[in-house]
Amino acid sequence: MKTLKNTLRRGALALAAALLPLGAVHAQAPVPDAGTALAQAPRLYQQHCASCHGEQRTGLMGPALLPESLARIRAPEVLRVIREGRQATQMGGFADQLSDAEMQTLADWVRTPVVPAPRWEEADIRASRESTPLPAGEPATPLWQADPMNLFVVVEAGDHHVTLLDGDTFEPITRFQSRFALHGGPKFTPDGRYVFFGSRDGWITKYDLYRLRVVAEVRAGLNMRNVAVSGDGRWVIAANYLPHTLALFDADLNLVKTYDATTLDGKASSRVSAVYDATPRHSFIVALKDIPEVWEISYDEKAEPIYDGLVHDYKMGEGIARPGYLNVRRTPLQDPLDDFFFDQPYRHVLGATRPAKGSQAASAQVVNLDARVKVADLPIAGMPHLGSGITFAWNGTTVLASPNLGGGAIDVIDMKTWKTVRTIPTPGPGFFMRSHEDTPYAWTDSMMSPSARDTLTVIDKRTLEPVAQVREPGKTLAHIEFTRDGRYALASVSEADGALIVYDAGTFKEVKRLPMNKPVGKYNVWNKITRSEGTSH
């Protein structure tokens, strides 16, 4: 039975790249006119799609087909996959079996909500878990010769694969299939041996970088934002959009508990925007999309008790306290946070709020996690992407620099006064900004710009001035990450016929180019586990 389960799990991974399924044989469907196609969408789905994607579109061997899961896939691409299929998968095209109207109807229908909303409860999470323990006697040593602290994990979104790259030689060690649409950035254990991937479909995959294989998987939800790993390596937590929950696991992906993302009285619920580890605090910090609160969940067994509501004097032990360990400590806000960033001492959260309906203005705020109160507004116009911000020393203070999804500029903020010290022009709005403590330069992309998505801007952190541009004409050039020593900067040409480009971080000259299938994020083990000041945490 165990062999059968492992075989099925491997088959599920092999099919995860497909957007829609194709069975070995499909019955020839009648071709209705366009006027009747819409009413037939549920029947067409059950006939052609449900066996791989589930009766409620929540996914089986193939990924979930929910509007939350497909949010970043353009409508024409969904239709193209239905018509043509995907190469190197069991997803074939339906052009010879369905009419144009039927295919369009299916493409539209899978982007609509499932009614009633599908559920995913603790019993479902536990039932989804699969694991492959290390065989007895197998050495806990790498199968490869490289610096284990200077490895890169490179996510290739084009065909849902991951490349493990030697950061010294820039040679691939292995390439393996991932779940559909990885999101939120992989997270490493403190020793750098294991990496956890989160997919939009809600799957968490634990991969052994030493022995080059999946060792455990579990489905935490139906649509997931990201995962975080505790600084001591004991805990893994997932932030879900659907259902409105957090799911906490041990390091082997056994479910420990779930948290409903609701107000204290339970009357309102929320999608979970993001969860990140705050290692110096021994806690996870959580932002909620639809409720103006920041949560802190401590994994310190000696955490202070939690008093919800008003207490006259907590020193007198008034009210009924809950244990501080693995429970929610709430900080009320005026506006919810879409994403956030920490200052270097992890005392403050710097978060952005997306514009409300009917408004063009985003906002950003500073929240003191110790006092549990908002202490400042950040003077950042447009739509700051604080989750990709960086901090560094400048003129006797520490500053934050953040890319901006809504304008062509980098705002630099003094983290003592929370005032703007410089606005640095860039060719267009960007998504990622990166640096390293051993380089005087910061790199930012303009990938949100139709005209400048092919340009990286290099900024001198000493003068806060642009000093160079690196271009890949007509392509999308984005997401810098540095080697362990900061000598080289790696960028993604995010196209189907794309590449990973290695630049000398001092001269900005290309050193090497590796062909890849729409590479997006790349993550250096050392920079991540040491919380380098130039990368996201």
PDB file of N, CA, C and O in Angstrom, residues 304-345:
ATOM      1  N   GLU A 304       4.556  35.254  27.401  1.00  0.00           N
ATOM      2  CA  GLU A 304       3.649  35.828  28.391  1.00  0.00           C
ATOM      3  C   GLU A 304       2.194  35.523  28.046  1.00  0.00           C
ATOM      4  O   GLU A 304       1.847  35.384  26.872  1.00  0.00           O
ATOM      5  N   PRO A 305       1.326  35.456  29.053  1.00  0.00           N
ATOM      6  CA  PRO A 305      -0.101  35.188  28.796  1.00  0.00           C
ATOM      7  C   PRO A 305      -0.713  36.274  27.915  1.00  0.00           C
ATOM      8  O   PRO A 305      -0.217  37.409  27.850  1.00  0.00           O
ATOM      9  N   ILE A 306      -1.799  35.909  27.273  1.00  0.00           N
ATOM     10  CA  ILE A 306      -2.508  36.827  26.379  1.00  0.00           C
ATOM     11  C   ILE A 306      -3.814  37.237  27.040  1.00  0.00           C
ATOM     12  O   ILE A 306      -4.622  36.378  27.440  1.00  0.00           O
ATOM     13  N   TYR A 307      -4.019  38.552  27.141  1.00  0.00           N
ATOM     14  CA  TYR A 307      -5.266  39.098  27.671  1.00  0.00           C
ATOM     15  C   TYR A 307      -6.010  39.771  26.522  1.00  0.00           C
ATOM     16  O   TYR A 307      -5.585  40.810  26.018  1.00  0.00           O
ATOM     17  N   ASP A 308      -7.083  39.176  26.087  1.00  0.00           N
ATOM     18  CA  ASP A 308      -7.900  39.780  25.034  1.00  0.00           C
ATOM     19  C   ASP A 308      -8.904  40.728  25.659  1.00  0.00           C
ATOM     20  O   ASP A 308      -9.499  40.441  26.703  1.00  0.00           O
ATOM     21  N   GLY A 309      -9.118  41.863  24.995  1.00  0.00           N
ATOM     22  CA  GLY A 309     -10.055  42.831  25.518  1.00  0.00           C
ATOM     23  C   GLY A 309      -9.379  43.777  26.502  1.00  0.00           C
ATOM     24  O   GLY A 309      -8.158  43.839  26.623  1.00  0.00           O
ATOM     25  N   LEU A 310     -10.176  44.540  27.253  1.00  0.00           N
ATOM     26  CA  LEU A 310      -9.667  45.549  28.164  1.00  0.00           C
ATOM     27  C   LEU A 310      -9.353  44.931  29.521  1.00  0.00           C
ATOM     28  O   LEU A 310     -10.127  44.167  30.080  1.00  0.00           O
ATOM     29  N   VAL A 311      -8.174  45.266  30.056  1.00  0.00           N
ATOM     30  CA  VAL A 311      -7.746  44.804  31.375  1.00  0.00           C
ATOM     31  C   VAL A 311      -7.260  46.021  32.152  1.00  0.00           C
ATOM     32  O   VAL A 311      -6.486  46.833  31.639  1.00  0.00           O
ATOM     33  N   HIS A 312      -7.686  46.158  33.404  1.00  0.00           N
ATOM     34  CA  HIS A 312      -7.314  47.328  34.194  1.00  0.00           C
ATOM     35  C   HIS A 312      -5.810  47.352  34.446  1.00  0.00           C
ATOM     36  O   HIS A 312      -5.153  48.370  34.268  1.00  0.00           O
ATOM     37  N   ASP A 313      -5.239  46.253  34.856  1.00  0.00           N
ATOM     38  CA  ASP A 313      -3.808  46.178  35.125  1.00  0.00           C
ATOM     39  C   ASP A 313      -3.367  44.735  34.933  1.00  0.00           C
ATOM     40  O   ASP A 313      -3.682  43.874  35.756  1.00  0.00           O
ATOM     41  N   TYR A 314      -2.633  44.471  33.838  1.00  0.00           N
ATOM     42  CA  TYR A 314      -2.266  43.093  33.543  1.00  0.00           C
ATOM     43  C   TYR A 314      -1.361  42.506  34.637  1.00  0.00           C
ATOM     44  O   TYR A 314      -1.320  41.310  34.856  1.00  0.00           O
ATOM     45  N   LYS A 315      -0.622  43.385  35.394  1.00  0.00           N
ATOM     46  CA  LYS A 315       0.253  42.892  36.444  1.00  0.00           C
ATOM     47  C   LYS A 315      -0.532  42.260  37.593  1.00  0.00           C
ATOM     48  O   LYS A 315      -0.001  41.442  38.339  1.00  0.00           O
ATOM     49  N   MET A 316      -1.786  42.638  37.730  1.00  0.00           N
ATOM     50  CA  MET A 316      -2.626  42.086  38.789  1.00  0.00           C
ATOM     51  C   MET A 316      -3.344  40.818  38.334  1.00  0.00           C
ATOM     52  O   MET A 316      -4.088  40.213  39.081  1.00  0.00           O
ATOM     53  N   GLY A 317      -3.107  40.428  37.098  1.00  0.00           N
ATOM     54  CA  GLY A 317      -3.693  39.182  36.619  1.00  0.00           C
ATOM     55  C   GLY A 317      -5.186  39.233  36.456  1.00  0.00           C
ATOM     56  O   GLY A 317      -5.875  38.220  36.609  1.00  0.00           O
ATOM     57  N   GLU A 318      -5.725  40.413  36.170  1.00  0.00           N
ATOM     58  CA  GLU A 318      -7.172  40.527  36.015  1.00  0.00           C
ATOM     59  C   GLU A 318      -7.624  39.870  34.714  1.00  0.00           C
ATOM     60  O   GLU A 318      -6.862  39.741  33.766  1.00  0.00           O
ATOM     61  N   GLY A 319      -8.858  39.480  34.659  1.00  0.00           N
ATOM     62  CA  GLY A 319      -9.414  38.870  33.464  1.00  0.00           C
ATOM     63  C   GLY A 319      -8.960  37.429  33.325  1.00  0.00           C
ATOM     64  O   GLY A 319      -8.271  36.872  34.170  1.00  0.00           O
ATOM     65  N   ILE A 320      -9.357  36.819  32.250  1.00  0.00           N
ATOM     66  CA  ILE A 320      -9.004  35.432  31.968  1.00  0.00           C
ATOM     67  C   ILE A 320      -7.967  35.429  30.869  1.00  0.00           C
ATOM     68  O   ILE A 320      -8.235  35.890  29.748  1.00  0.00           O
ATOM     69  N   ALA A 321      -6.805  34.933  31.171  1.00  0.00           N
ATOM     70  CA  ALA A 321      -5.716  34.933  30.209  1.00  0.00           C
ATOM     71  C   ALA A 321      -5.655  33.603  29.469  1.00  0.00           C
ATOM     72  O   ALA A 321      -6.049  32.554  29.995  1.00  0.00           O
ATOM     73  N   ARG A 322      -5.162  33.661  28.237  1.00  0.00           N
ATOM     74  CA  ARG A 322      -4.843  32.450  27.484  1.00  0.00           C
ATOM     75  C   ARG A 322      -3.343  32.283  27.460  1.00  0.00           C
ATOM     76  O   ARG A 322      -2.608  33.268  27.530  1.00  0.00           O
ATOM     77  N   PRO A 323      -2.865  31.063  27.345  1.00  0.00           N
ATOM     78  CA  PRO A 323      -1.410  30.876  27.253  1.00  0.00           C
ATOM     79  C   PRO A 323      -0.850  31.631  26.056  1.00  0.00           C
ATOM     80  O   PRO A 323      -1.455  31.687  24.980  1.00  0.00           O
ATOM     81  N   GLY A 324       0.325  32.212  26.206  1.00  0.00           N
ATOM     82  CA  GLY A 324       0.956  32.925  25.109  1.00  0.00           C
ATOM     83  C   GLY A 324       1.570  32.003  24.071  1.00  0.00           C
ATOM     84  O   GLY A 324       1.807  32.428  22.939  1.00  0.00           O
ATOM     85  N   TYR A 325       1.813  30.756  24.435  1.00  0.00           N
ATOM     86  CA  TYR A 325       2.473  29.799  23.552  1.00  0.00           C
ATOM     87  C   TYR A 325       1.508  29.290  22.493  1.00  0.00           C
ATOM     88  O   TYR A 325       0.461  28.716  22.797  1.00  0.00           O
ATOM     89  N   LEU A 326       1.832  29.544  21.226  1.00  0.00           N
ATOM     90  CA  LEU A 326       1.075  29.071  20.058  1.00  0.00           C
ATOM     91  C   LEU A 326      -0.358  29.580  20.031  1.00  0.00           C
ATOM     92  O   LEU A 326      -1.243  28.938  19.461  1.00  0.00           O
ATOM     93  N   ASN A 327      -0.599  30.747  20.629  1.00  0.00           N
ATOM     94  CA  ASN A 327      -1.905  31.383  20.539  1.00  0.00           C
ATOM     95  C   ASN A 327      -1.766  32.779  19.953  1.00  0.00           C
ATOM     96  O   ASN A 327      -0.660  33.306  19.814  1.00  0.00           O
ATOM     97  N   VAL A 328      -2.893  33.398  19.606  1.00  0.00           N
ATOM     98  CA  VAL A 328      -2.908  34.648  18.859  1.00  0.00           C
ATOM     99  C   VAL A 328      -2.925  35.853  19.790  1.00  0.00           C
ATOM    100  O   VAL A 328      -3.804  35.975  20.645  1.00  0.00           O
ATOM    101  N   ARG A 329      -1.932  36.734  19.599  1.00  0.00           N
ATOM    102  CA  ARG A 329      -1.919  38.031  20.272  1.00  0.00           C
ATOM    103  C   ARG A 329      -2.245  39.088  19.215  1.00  0.00           C
ATOM    104  O   ARG A 329      -1.537  39.219  18.219  1.00  0.00           O
ATOM    105  N   ARG A 330      -3.326  39.846  19.424  1.00  0.00           N
ATOM    106  CA  ARG A 330      -3.864  40.739  18.407  1.00  0.00           C
ATOM    107  C   ARG A 330      -3.412  42.187  18.618  1.00  0.00           C
ATOM    108  O   ARG A 330      -3.389  42.675  19.745  1.00  0.00           O
ATOM    109  N   THR A 331      -3.098  42.846  17.498  1.00  0.00           N
ATOM    110  CA  THR A 331      -2.854  44.285  17.492  1.00  0.00           C
ATOM    111  C   THR A 331      -3.888  44.926  16.581  1.00  0.00           C
ATOM    112  O   THR A 331      -3.870  44.697  15.360  1.00  0.00           O
ATOM    113  N   PRO A 332      -4.820  45.708  17.116  1.00  0.00           N
ATOM    114  CA  PRO A 332      -5.844  46.342  16.275  1.00  0.00           C
ATOM    115  C   PRO A 332      -5.257  47.510  15.490  1.00  0.00           C
ATOM    116  O   PRO A 332      -4.397  48.251  15.977  1.00  0.00           O
ATOM    117  N   LEU A 333      -5.726  47.661  14.245  1.00  0.00           N
ATOM    118  CA  LEU A 333      -5.291  48.739  13.358  1.00  0.00           C
ATOM    119  C   LEU A 333      -6.510  49.445  12.780  1.00  0.00           C
ATOM    120  O   LEU A 333      -7.648  48.976  12.930  1.00  0.00           O
ATOM    121  N   GLN A 334      -6.254  50.549  12.089  1.00  0.00           N
ATOM    122  CA  GLN A 334      -7.340  51.222  11.374  1.00  0.00           C
ATOM    123  C   GLN A 334      -7.543  50.619   9.989  1.00  0.00           C
ATOM    124  O   GLN A 334      -8.668  50.606   9.483  1.00  0.00           O
ATOM    125  N   ASP A 335      -6.452  50.144   9.369  1.00  0.00           N
ATOM    126  CA  ASP A 335      -6.518  49.585   8.021  1.00  0.00           C
ATOM    127  C   ASP A 335      -5.817  48.230   7.998  1.00  0.00           C
ATOM    128  O   ASP A 335      -4.778  48.051   8.650  1.00  0.00           O
ATOM    129  N   PRO A 336      -6.350  47.282   7.256  1.00  0.00           N
ATOM    130  CA  PRO A 336      -5.677  45.976   7.142  1.00  0.00           C
ATOM    131  C   PRO A 336      -4.401  46.090   6.319  1.00  0.00           C
ATOM    132  O   PRO A 336      -4.219  47.027   5.538  1.00  0.00           O
ATOM    133  N   LEU A 337      -3.520  45.117   6.467  1.00  0.00           N
ATOM    134  CA  LEU A 337      -2.245  45.098   5.745  1.00  0.00           C
ATOM    135  C   LEU A 337      -2.291  44.030   4.662  1.00  0.00           C
ATOM    136  O   LEU A 337      -2.711  42.895   4.913  1.00  0.00           O
ATOM    137  N   ASP A 338      -1.823  44.406   3.481  1.00  0.00           N
ATOM    138  CA  ASP A 338      -1.749  43.443   2.387  1.00  0.00           C
ATOM    139  C   ASP A 338      -0.445  42.665   2.426  1.00  0.00           C
ATOM    140  O   ASP A 338      -0.393  41.489   2.093  1.00  0.00           O
ATOM    141  N   ASP A 339       0.621  43.316   2.823  1.00  0.00           N
ATOM    142  CA  ASP A 339       1.924  42.676   2.954  1.00  0.00           C
ATOM    143  C   ASP A 339       2.751  43.552   3.880  1.00  0.00           C
ATOM    144  O   ASP A 339       2.376  44.687   4.195  1.00  0.00           O
ATOM    145  N   PHE A 340       3.904  43.037   4.339  1.00  0.00           N
ATOM    146  CA  PHE A 340       4.667  43.833   5.294  1.00  0.00           C
ATOM    147  C   PHE A 340       6.131  43.413   5.294  1.00  0.00           C
ATOM    148  O   PHE A 340       6.539  42.442   4.665  1.00  0.00           O
ATOM    149  N   PHE A 341       6.902  44.181   6.059  1.00  0.00           N
ATOM    150  CA  PHE A 341       8.352  44.050   6.120  1.00  0.00           C
ATOM    151  C   PHE A 341       8.768  44.380   7.554  1.00  0.00           C
ATOM    152  O   PHE A 341       8.092  45.137   8.244  1.00  0.00           O
ATOM    153  N   PHE A 342       9.892  43.810   8.014  1.00  0.00           N
ATOM    154  CA  PHE A 342      10.383  44.090   9.362  1.00  0.00           C
ATOM    155  C   PHE A 342      11.539  45.081   9.329  1.00  0.00           C
ATOM    156  O   PHE A 342      12.330  45.098   8.384  1.00  0.00           O
ATOM    157  N   ASP A 343      11.660  45.881  10.409  1.00  0.00           N
ATOM    158  CA  ASP A 343      12.911  46.584  10.590  1.00  0.00           C
ATOM    159  C   ASP A 343      13.946  45.577  11.095  1.00  0.00           C
ATOM    160  O   ASP A 343      13.633  44.427  11.421  1.00  0.00           O
ATOM    161  N   GLN A 344      15.210  45.987  11.159  1.00  0.00           N
ATOM    162  CA  GLN A 344      16.280  45.043  11.486  1.00  0.00           C
ATOM    163  C   GLN A 344      16.171  44.457  12.891  1.00  0.00           C
ATOM    164  O   GLN A 344      16.471  43.277  13.088  1.00  0.00           O
ATOM    165  N   PRO A 345      15.734  45.192  13.920  1.00  0.00           N
ATOM    166  CA  PRO A 345      15.558  44.578  15.244  1.00  0.00           C
ATOM    167  C   PRO A 345      14.270  43.750  15.377  1.00  0.00           C
ATOM    168  O   PRO A 345      14.041  43.155  16.427  1.00  0.00           O
TER     169      PRO A 345
END
